[in-house]
GROMACS .gro file of C-alpha atoms in nm:
model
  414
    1UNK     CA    1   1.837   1.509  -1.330
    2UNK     CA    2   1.529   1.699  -1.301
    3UNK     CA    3   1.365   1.938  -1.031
    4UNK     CA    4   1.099   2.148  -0.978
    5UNK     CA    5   1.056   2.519  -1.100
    6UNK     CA    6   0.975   2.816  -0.880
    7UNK     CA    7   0.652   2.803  -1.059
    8UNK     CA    8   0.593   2.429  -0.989
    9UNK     CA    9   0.641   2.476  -0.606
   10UNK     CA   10   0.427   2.798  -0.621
   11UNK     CA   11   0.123   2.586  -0.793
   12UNK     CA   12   0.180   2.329  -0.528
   13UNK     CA   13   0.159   2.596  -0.226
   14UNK     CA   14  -0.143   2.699  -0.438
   15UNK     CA   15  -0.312   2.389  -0.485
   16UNK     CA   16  -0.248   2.320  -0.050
   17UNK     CA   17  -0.377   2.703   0.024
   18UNK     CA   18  -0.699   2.562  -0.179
   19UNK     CA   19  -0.746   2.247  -0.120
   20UNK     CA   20  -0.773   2.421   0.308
   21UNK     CA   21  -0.969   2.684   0.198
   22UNK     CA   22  -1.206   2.520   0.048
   23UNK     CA   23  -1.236   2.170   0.292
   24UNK     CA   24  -1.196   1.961   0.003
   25UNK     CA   25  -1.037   1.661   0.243
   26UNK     CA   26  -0.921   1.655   0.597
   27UNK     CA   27  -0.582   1.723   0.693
   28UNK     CA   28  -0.336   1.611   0.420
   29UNK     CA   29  -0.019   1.676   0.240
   30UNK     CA   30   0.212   1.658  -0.040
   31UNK     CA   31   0.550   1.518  -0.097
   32UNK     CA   32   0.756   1.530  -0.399
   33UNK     CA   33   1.121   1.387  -0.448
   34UNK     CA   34   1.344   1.350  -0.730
   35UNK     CA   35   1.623   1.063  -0.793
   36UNK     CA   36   1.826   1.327  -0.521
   37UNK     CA   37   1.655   1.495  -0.348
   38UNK     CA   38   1.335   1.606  -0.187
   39UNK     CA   39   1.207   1.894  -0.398
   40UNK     CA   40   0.852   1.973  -0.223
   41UNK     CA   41   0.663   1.859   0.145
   42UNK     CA   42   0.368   2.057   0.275
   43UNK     CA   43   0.068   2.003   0.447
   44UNK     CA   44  -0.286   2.130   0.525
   45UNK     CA   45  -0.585   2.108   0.779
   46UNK     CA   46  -0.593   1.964   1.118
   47UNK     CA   47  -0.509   1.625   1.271
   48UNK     CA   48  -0.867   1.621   1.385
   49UNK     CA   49  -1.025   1.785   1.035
   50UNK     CA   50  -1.294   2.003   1.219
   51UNK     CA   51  -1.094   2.092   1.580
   52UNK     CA   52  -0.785   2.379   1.523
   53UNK     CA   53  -0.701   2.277   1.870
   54UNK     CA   54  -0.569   1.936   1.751
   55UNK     CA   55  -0.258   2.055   1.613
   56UNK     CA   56  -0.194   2.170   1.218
   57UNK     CA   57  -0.072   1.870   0.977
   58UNK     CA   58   0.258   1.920   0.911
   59UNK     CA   59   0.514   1.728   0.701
   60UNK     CA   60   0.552   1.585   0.983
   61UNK     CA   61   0.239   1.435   1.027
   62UNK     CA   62   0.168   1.006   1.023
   63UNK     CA   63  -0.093   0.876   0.807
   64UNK     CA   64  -0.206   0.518   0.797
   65UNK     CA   65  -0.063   0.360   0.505
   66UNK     CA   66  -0.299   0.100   0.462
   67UNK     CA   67  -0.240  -0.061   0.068
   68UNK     CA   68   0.064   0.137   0.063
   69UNK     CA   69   0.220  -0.133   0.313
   70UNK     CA   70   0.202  -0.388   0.042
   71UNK     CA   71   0.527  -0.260  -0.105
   72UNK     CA   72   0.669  -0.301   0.202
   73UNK     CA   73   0.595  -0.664   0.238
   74UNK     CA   74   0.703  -0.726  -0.112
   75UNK     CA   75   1.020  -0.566  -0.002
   76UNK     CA   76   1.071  -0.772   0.255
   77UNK     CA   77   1.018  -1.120   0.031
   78UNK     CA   78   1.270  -0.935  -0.202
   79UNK     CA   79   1.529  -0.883   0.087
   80UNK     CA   80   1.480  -1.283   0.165
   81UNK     CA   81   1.532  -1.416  -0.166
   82UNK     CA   82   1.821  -1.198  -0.225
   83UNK     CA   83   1.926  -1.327   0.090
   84UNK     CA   84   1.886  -1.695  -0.035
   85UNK     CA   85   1.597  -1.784   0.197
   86UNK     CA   86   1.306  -1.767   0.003
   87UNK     CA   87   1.300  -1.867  -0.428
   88UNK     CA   88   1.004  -1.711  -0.642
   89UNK     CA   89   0.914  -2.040  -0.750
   90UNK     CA   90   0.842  -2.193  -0.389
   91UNK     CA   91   0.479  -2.321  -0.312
   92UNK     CA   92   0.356  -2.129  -0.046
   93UNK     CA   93   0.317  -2.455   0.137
   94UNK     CA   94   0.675  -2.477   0.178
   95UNK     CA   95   0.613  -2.262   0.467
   96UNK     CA   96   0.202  -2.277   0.501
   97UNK     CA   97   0.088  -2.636   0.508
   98UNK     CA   98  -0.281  -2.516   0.602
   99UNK     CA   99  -0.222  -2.348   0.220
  100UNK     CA  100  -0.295  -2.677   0.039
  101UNK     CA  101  -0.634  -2.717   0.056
  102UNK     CA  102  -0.755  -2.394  -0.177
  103UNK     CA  103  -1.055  -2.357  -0.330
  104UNK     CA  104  -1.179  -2.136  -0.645
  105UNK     CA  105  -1.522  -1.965  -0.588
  106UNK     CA  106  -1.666  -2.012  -0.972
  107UNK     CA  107  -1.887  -1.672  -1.062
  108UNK     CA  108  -1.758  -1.500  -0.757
  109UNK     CA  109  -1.805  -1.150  -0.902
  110UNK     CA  110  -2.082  -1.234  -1.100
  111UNK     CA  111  -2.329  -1.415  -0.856
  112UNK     CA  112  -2.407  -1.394  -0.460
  113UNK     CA  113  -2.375  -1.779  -0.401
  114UNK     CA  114  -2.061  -1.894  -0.654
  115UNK     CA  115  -2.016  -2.253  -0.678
  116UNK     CA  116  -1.674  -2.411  -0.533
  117UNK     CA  117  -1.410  -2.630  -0.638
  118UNK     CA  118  -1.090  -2.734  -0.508
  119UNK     CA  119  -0.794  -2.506  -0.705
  120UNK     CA  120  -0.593  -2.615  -0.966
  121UNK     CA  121  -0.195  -2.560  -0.863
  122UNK     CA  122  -0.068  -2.443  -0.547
  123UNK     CA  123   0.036  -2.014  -0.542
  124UNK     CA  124   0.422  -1.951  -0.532
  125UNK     CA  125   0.619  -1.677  -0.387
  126UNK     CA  126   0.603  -1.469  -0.713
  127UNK     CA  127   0.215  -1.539  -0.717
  128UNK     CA  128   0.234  -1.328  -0.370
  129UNK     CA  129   0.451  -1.064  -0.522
  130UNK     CA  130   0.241  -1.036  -0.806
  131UNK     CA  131  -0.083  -1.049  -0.630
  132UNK     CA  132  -0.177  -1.378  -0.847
  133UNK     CA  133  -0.218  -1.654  -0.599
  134UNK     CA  134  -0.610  -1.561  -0.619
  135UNK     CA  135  -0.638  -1.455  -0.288
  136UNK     CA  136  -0.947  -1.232  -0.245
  137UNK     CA  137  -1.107  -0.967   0.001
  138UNK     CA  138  -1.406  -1.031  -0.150
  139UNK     CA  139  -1.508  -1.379  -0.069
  140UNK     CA  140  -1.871  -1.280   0.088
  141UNK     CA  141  -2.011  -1.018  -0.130
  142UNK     CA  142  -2.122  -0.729  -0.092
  143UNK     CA  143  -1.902  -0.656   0.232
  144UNK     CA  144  -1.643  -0.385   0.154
  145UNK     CA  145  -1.305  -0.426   0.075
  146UNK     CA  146  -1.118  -0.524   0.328
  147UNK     CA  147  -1.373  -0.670   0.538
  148UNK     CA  148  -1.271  -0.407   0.841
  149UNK     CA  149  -1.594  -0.464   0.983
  150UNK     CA  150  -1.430  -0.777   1.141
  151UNK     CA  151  -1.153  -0.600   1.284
  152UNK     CA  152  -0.900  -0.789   1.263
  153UNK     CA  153  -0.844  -0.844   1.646
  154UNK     CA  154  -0.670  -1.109   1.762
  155UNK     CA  155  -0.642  -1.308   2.105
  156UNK     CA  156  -0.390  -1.138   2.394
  157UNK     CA  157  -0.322  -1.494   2.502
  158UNK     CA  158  -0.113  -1.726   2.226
  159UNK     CA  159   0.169  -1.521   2.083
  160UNK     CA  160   0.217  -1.474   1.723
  161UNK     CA  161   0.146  -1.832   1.614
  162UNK     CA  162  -0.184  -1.809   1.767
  163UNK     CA  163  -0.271  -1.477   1.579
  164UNK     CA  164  -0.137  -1.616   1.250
  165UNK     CA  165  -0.393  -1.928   1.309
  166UNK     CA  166  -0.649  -1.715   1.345
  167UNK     CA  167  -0.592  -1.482   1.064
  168UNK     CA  168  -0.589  -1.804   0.840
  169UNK     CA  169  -0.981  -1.920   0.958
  170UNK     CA  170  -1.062  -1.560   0.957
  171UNK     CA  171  -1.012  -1.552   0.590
  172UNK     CA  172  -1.156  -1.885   0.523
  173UNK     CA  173  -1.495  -1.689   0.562
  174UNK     CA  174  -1.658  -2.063   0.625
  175UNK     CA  175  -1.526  -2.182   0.356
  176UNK     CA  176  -1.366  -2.572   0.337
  177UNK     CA  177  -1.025  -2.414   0.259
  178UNK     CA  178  -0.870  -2.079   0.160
  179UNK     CA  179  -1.081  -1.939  -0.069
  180UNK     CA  180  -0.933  -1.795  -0.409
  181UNK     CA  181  -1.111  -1.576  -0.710
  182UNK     CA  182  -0.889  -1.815  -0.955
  183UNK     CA  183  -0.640  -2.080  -1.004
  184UNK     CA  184  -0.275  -1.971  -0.821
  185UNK     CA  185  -0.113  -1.796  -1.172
  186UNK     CA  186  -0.414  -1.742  -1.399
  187UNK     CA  187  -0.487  -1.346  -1.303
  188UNK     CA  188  -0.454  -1.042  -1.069
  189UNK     CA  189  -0.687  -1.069  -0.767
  190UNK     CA  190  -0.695  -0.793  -0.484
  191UNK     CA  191  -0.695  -0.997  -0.145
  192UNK     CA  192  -0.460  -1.159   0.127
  193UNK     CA  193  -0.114  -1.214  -0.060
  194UNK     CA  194   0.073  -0.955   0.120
  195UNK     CA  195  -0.046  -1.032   0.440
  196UNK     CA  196   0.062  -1.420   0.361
  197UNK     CA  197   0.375  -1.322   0.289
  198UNK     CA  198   0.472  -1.128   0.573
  199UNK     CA  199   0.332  -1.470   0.762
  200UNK     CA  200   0.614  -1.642   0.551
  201UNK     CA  201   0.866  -1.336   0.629
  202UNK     CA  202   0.782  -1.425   0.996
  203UNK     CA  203   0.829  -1.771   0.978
  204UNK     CA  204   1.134  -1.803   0.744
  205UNK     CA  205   1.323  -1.509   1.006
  206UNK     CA  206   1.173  -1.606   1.333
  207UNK     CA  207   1.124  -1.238   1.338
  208UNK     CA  208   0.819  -1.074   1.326
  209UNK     CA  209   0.717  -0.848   1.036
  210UNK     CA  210   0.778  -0.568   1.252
  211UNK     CA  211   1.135  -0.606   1.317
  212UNK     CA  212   1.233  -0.731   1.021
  213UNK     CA  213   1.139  -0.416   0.775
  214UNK     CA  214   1.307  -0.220   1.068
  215UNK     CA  215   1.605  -0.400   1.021
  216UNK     CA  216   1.663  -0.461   0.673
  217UNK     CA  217   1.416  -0.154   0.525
  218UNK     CA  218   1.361   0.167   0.745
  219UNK     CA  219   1.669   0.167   0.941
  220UNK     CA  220   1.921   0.147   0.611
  221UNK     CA  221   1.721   0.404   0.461
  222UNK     CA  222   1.690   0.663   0.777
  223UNK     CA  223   1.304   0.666   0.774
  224UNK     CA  224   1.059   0.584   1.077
  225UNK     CA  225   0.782   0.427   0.856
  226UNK     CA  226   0.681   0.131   1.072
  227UNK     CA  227   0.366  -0.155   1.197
  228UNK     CA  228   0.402  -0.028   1.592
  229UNK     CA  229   0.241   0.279   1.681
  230UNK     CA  230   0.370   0.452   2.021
  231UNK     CA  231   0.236   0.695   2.255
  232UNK     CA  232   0.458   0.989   2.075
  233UNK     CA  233   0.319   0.832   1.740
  234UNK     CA  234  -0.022   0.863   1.829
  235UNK     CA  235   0.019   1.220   1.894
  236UNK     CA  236   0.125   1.284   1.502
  237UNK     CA  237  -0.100   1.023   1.328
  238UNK     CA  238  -0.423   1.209   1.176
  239UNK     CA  239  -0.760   1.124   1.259
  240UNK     CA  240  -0.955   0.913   1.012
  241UNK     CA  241  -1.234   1.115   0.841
  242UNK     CA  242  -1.580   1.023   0.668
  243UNK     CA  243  -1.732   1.140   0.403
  244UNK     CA  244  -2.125   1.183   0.456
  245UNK     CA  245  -2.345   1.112   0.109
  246UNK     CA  246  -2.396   1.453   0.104
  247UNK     CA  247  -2.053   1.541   0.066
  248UNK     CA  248  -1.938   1.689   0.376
  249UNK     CA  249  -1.698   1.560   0.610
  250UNK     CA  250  -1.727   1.431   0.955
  251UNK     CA  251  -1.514   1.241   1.185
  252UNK     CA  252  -1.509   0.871   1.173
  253UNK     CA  253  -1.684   0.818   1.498
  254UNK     CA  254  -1.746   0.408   1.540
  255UNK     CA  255  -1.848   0.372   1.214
  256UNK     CA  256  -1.563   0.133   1.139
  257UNK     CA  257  -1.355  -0.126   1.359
  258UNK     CA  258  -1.022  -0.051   1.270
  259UNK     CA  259  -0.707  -0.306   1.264
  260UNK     CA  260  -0.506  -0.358   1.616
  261UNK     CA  261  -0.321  -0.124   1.747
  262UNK     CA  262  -0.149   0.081   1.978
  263UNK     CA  263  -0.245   0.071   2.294
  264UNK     CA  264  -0.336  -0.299   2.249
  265UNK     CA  265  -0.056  -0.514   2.177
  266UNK     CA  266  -0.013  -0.606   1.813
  267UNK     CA  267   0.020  -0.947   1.736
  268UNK     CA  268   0.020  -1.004   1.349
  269UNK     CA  269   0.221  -0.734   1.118
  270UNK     CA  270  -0.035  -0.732   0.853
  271UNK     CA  271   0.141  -0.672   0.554
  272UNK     CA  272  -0.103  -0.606   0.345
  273UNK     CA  273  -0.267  -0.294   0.527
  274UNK     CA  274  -0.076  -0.297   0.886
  275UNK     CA  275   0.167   0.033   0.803
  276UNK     CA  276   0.229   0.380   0.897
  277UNK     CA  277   0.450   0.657   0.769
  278UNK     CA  278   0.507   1.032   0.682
  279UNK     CA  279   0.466   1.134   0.312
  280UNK     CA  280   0.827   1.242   0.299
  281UNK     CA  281   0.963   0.917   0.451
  282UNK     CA  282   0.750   0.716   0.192
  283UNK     CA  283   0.915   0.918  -0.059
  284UNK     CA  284   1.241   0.880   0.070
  285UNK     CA  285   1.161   0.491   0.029
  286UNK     CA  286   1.106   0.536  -0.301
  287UNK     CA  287   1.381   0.779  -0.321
  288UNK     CA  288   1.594   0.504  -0.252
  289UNK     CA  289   1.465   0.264  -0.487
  290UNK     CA  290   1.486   0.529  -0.743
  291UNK     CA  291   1.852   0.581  -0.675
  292UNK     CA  292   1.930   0.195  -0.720
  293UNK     CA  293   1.788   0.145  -1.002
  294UNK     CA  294   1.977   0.444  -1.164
  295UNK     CA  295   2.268   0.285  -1.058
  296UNK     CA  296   2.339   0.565  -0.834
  297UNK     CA  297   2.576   0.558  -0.523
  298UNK     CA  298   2.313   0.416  -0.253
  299UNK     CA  299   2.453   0.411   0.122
  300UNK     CA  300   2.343   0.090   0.284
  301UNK     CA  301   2.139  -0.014  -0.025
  302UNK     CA  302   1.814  -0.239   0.058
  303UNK     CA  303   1.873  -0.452  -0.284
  304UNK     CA  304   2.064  -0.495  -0.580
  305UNK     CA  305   1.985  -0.300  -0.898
  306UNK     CA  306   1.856  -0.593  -1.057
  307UNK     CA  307   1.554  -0.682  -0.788
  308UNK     CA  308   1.456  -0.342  -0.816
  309UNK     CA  309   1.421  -0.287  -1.200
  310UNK     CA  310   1.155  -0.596  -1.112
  311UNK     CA  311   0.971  -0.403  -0.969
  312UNK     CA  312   0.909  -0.181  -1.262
  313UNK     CA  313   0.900  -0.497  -1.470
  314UNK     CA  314   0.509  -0.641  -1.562
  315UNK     CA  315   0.448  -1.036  -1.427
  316UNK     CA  316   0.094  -1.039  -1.514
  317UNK     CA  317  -0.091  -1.279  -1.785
  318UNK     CA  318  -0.303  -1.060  -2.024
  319UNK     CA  319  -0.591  -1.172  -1.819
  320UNK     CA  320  -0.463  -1.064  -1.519
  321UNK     CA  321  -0.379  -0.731  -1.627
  322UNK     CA  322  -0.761  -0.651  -1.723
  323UNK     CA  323  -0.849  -0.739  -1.403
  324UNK     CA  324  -0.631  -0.496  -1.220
  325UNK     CA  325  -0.719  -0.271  -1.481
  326UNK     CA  326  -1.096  -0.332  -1.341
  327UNK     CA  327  -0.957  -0.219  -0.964
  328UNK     CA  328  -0.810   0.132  -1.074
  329UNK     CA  329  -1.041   0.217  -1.314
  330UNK     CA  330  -1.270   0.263  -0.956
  331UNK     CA  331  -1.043   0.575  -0.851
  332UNK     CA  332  -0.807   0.646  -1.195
  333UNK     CA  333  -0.997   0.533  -1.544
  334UNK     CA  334  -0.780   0.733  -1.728
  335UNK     CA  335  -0.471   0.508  -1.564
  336UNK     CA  336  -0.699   0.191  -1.610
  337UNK     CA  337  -0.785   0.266  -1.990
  338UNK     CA  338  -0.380   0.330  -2.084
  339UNK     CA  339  -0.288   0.029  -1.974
  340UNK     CA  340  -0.181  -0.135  -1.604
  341UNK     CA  341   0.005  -0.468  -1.487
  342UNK     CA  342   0.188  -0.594  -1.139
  343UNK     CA  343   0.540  -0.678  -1.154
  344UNK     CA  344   0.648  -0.760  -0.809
  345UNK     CA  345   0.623  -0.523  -0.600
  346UNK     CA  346   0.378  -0.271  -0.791
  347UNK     CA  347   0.094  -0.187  -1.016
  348UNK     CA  348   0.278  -0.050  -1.312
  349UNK     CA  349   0.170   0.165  -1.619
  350UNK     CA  350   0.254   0.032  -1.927
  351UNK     CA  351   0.205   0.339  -2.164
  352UNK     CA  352   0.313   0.701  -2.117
  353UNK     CA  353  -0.004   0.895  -1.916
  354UNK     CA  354   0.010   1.199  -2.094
  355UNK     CA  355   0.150   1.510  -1.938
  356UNK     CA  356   0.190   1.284  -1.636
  357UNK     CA  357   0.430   0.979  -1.545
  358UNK     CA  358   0.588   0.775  -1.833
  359UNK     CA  359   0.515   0.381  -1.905
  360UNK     CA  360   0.651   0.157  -1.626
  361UNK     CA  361   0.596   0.390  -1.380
  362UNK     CA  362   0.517   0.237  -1.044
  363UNK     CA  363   0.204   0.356  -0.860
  364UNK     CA  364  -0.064   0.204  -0.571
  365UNK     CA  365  -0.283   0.369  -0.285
  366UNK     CA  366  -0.428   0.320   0.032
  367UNK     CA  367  -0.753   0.246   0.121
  368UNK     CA  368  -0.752   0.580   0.404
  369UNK     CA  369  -0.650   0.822   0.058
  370UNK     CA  370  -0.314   0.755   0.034
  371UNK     CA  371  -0.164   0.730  -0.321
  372UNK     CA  372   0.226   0.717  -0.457
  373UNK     CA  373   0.383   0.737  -0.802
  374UNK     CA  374   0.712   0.654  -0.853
  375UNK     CA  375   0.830   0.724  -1.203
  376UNK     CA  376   1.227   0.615  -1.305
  377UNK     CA  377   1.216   0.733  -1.634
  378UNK     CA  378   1.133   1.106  -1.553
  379UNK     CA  379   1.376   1.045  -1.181
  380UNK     CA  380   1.039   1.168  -1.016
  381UNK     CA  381   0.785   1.000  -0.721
  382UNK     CA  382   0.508   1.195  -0.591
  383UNK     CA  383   0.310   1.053  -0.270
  384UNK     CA  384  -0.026   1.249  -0.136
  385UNK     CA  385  -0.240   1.151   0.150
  386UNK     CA  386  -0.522   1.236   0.393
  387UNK     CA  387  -0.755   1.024   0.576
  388UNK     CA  388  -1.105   0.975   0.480
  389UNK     CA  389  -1.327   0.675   0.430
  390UNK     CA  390  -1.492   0.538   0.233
  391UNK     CA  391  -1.209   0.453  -0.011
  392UNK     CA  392  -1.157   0.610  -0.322
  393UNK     CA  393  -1.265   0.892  -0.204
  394UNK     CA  394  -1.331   1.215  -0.483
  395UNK     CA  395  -1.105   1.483  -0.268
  396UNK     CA  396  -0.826   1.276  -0.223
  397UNK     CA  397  -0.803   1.146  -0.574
  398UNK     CA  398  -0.860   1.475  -0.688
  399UNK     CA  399  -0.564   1.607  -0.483
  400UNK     CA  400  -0.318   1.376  -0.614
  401UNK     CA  401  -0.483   1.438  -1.005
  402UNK     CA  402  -0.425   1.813  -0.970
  403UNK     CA  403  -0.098   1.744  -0.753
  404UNK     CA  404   0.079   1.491  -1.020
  405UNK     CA  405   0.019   1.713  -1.326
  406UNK     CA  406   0.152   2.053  -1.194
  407UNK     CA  407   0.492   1.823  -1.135
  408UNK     CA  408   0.519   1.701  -1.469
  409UNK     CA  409   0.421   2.061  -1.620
  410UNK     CA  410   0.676   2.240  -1.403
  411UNK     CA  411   0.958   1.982  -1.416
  412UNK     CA  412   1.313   2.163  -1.515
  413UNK     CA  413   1.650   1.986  -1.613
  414UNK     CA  414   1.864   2.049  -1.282
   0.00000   0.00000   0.00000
């Protein structure tokens, strides 16, 4: 068992007292928890980065989650196959038939107009886990990732099967079918797979993505991570920010359609970027996961030992893995050039960082400047956020950076 020195925490207080000072990001915060415990939560700025009047970040505080919800999809699939519902070899049109006609778009990243051809094998369950089924955000180059500039509204009027219909053209992007960076299996492509399989969560449960994580995730654990923002909710989440070419910071503005939500009714749990939490109950999720797969005493445990050492496990091919290791090395080369694959749940490390987390850590990010490392070796996750746009943004990376190594310098047998 580890925890963190007087020191450590001092550094940490340090590190928050300058990153405020200073305006390096909007209002953020840090969270650190061992296998046991939480050993560190504080906060900086304003929920509305350039009004005091909006209310200090606190621990507190709710942060859209955005990539960070893709865990909690995976979770979810976990929870069903353990469950006996769902097998990691199942085609995806099991439980999608308008999954079957996929096609590859040949030179995608490498031309404007790529050629396309019907795809070669069908993606499974594990191919969504492991964020190999080829599913892509970037089907039209050059729009961002995430295509937000669409929206991702849905009509009032048809119910959840409606919205799931239209989520399936929407990513067609005019396409004949569905379309893929690469045959179901053959590498790591950023894109859709999480949000597919909370569609298959949905309609394997009858519940919707929602309700499920609430009942099989965040209520065992205690936490109030969750897709459904509420009046009271509102009132904690932080304001997205935007960072001007210049460097400076100002609010988002309309710059940016964001996802549905609260107070329109949501009607697709997008499990890819639909989530919202507080940095400590983040960590406590990991916490948790931490605990099972020490083979600690877990109350109400989410899984059994064995799913979650998957998730620390690597599923990728070797070309697959230099493909993901293209997608950090845009906010973390230093992670990208050590080494990186996905097991099923998580973008893992697969050599020691040094003075930072150890080979098979687990580690992803959001696209608002959220980022998580969750480390069983060392006993140790760290999760940092703010919210500022565009992604990968130099502040918030830099706060986790400076954040992750003052842990691992300061840690302290307990």
């Amino acid at each position: 068992m580890v925890k963190l020195s007087a020191a450590g925490k001092k550094a940490l207080d340090d590190l928050v007292t300058q990153f405020q000072a200073e305006n390096k990001v909007p209002g953020f915060g840090i969270t650190v928890t061992s296998v046991d415990r939480e050993l560190y939560a504080s906060a900086g700025g304003f929920r509305v980065h350039d009004d005091p009047t909006s209310g200090a970040v606190t621990p507190d505080s709710l942060y859209w989650i955005c990539s960070m919800t893709k865990l909690l999809a995976a979770l979810a699939g976990l929870v069903l196959i353990e469950q006996g519902k769902l097998n990691l070899d199942d085609p995806v049109t099991k439980y999608l038939p308008q999954l079957k006609d996929l096609v590859v778009l040949e030179g995608l990243m490498a031309t404007p107009t790529p050629t396309p051809r019907p795809a070669q094998g069908v993606p499974t369950i594990l191919h969504l886990l492991a964020h190999s089924s080829g599913s892509t955000y970037f089907a039209r180059l050059p729009e961002p990732i995430y295509a937000l500039s669409k929206g991702y509204t849905f009509e009032q009027t048809g119910g959840r099967e409606q919205a799931q219909a239209e989520f399936f053209e929407h990513i067609k992007e005019g396409q004949s079918g569905i379309p893929l960076a690469a045959d179901p299996g053959t590498s790591f492509s950023y894109g859709y797979s999480s949000d597919i399989l909370g569609i298959i969560v949905e309609r394997v449960t009858g519940q919707s993505l929602a309700d499920f994580c609430e009942q099989y995730i965040f209520k065992p654990i205690g936490i109030k991570t969750t897709f459904r923002l509420t009046p009271e909710l509102i009132t904690r989440l932080i304001d997205l920010s935007f960072r001007n070419e210049d460097g400076s910071i100002s609010r988002l503005g309309d710059r940016i359609p964001l996802i549905q939500r609260y107070p329109k009714e949501v009607l697709l749990d997008l499990g890819g970027i639909g989530g919202y939490s507080t940095l400590p109950d983040y960590a406590a999720l990991l916490r948790h996961l931490l605990r099972i797969e020490a083979g600690k005493d877990v109350p109400n445990p989410i899984l059994k030992q064995e799913t979650v050492k998957s998730l620390f496990k690597p599923q990728l091919t070797e070309a697959g893995a230099g493909a993901l290791a293209a997608i950090v090395s845009m906010w973390d080369p230093d992670v990208a050039r050590n080494g990186v694959n996905w097991s099923t749940g998580l973008a893992v490390t697969t050599k020691d960082l040094p003075g930072k987390r150890r080979a098979n850590s687990g580690f992803w990010g959001g696209w608002a400047g959220t980022l998580f490392v969750v480390d069983p070796t060392t006993g140790i996750a760290i999760v940092t956020g703010t919210q500022i746009v565009p992604t990968s943004d130099k502040g918030a990376m830099e706060l986790f950076d400076k954040a992750e190594g003052i842990v691992y310098a300061n840690l302290e047998d307990d």
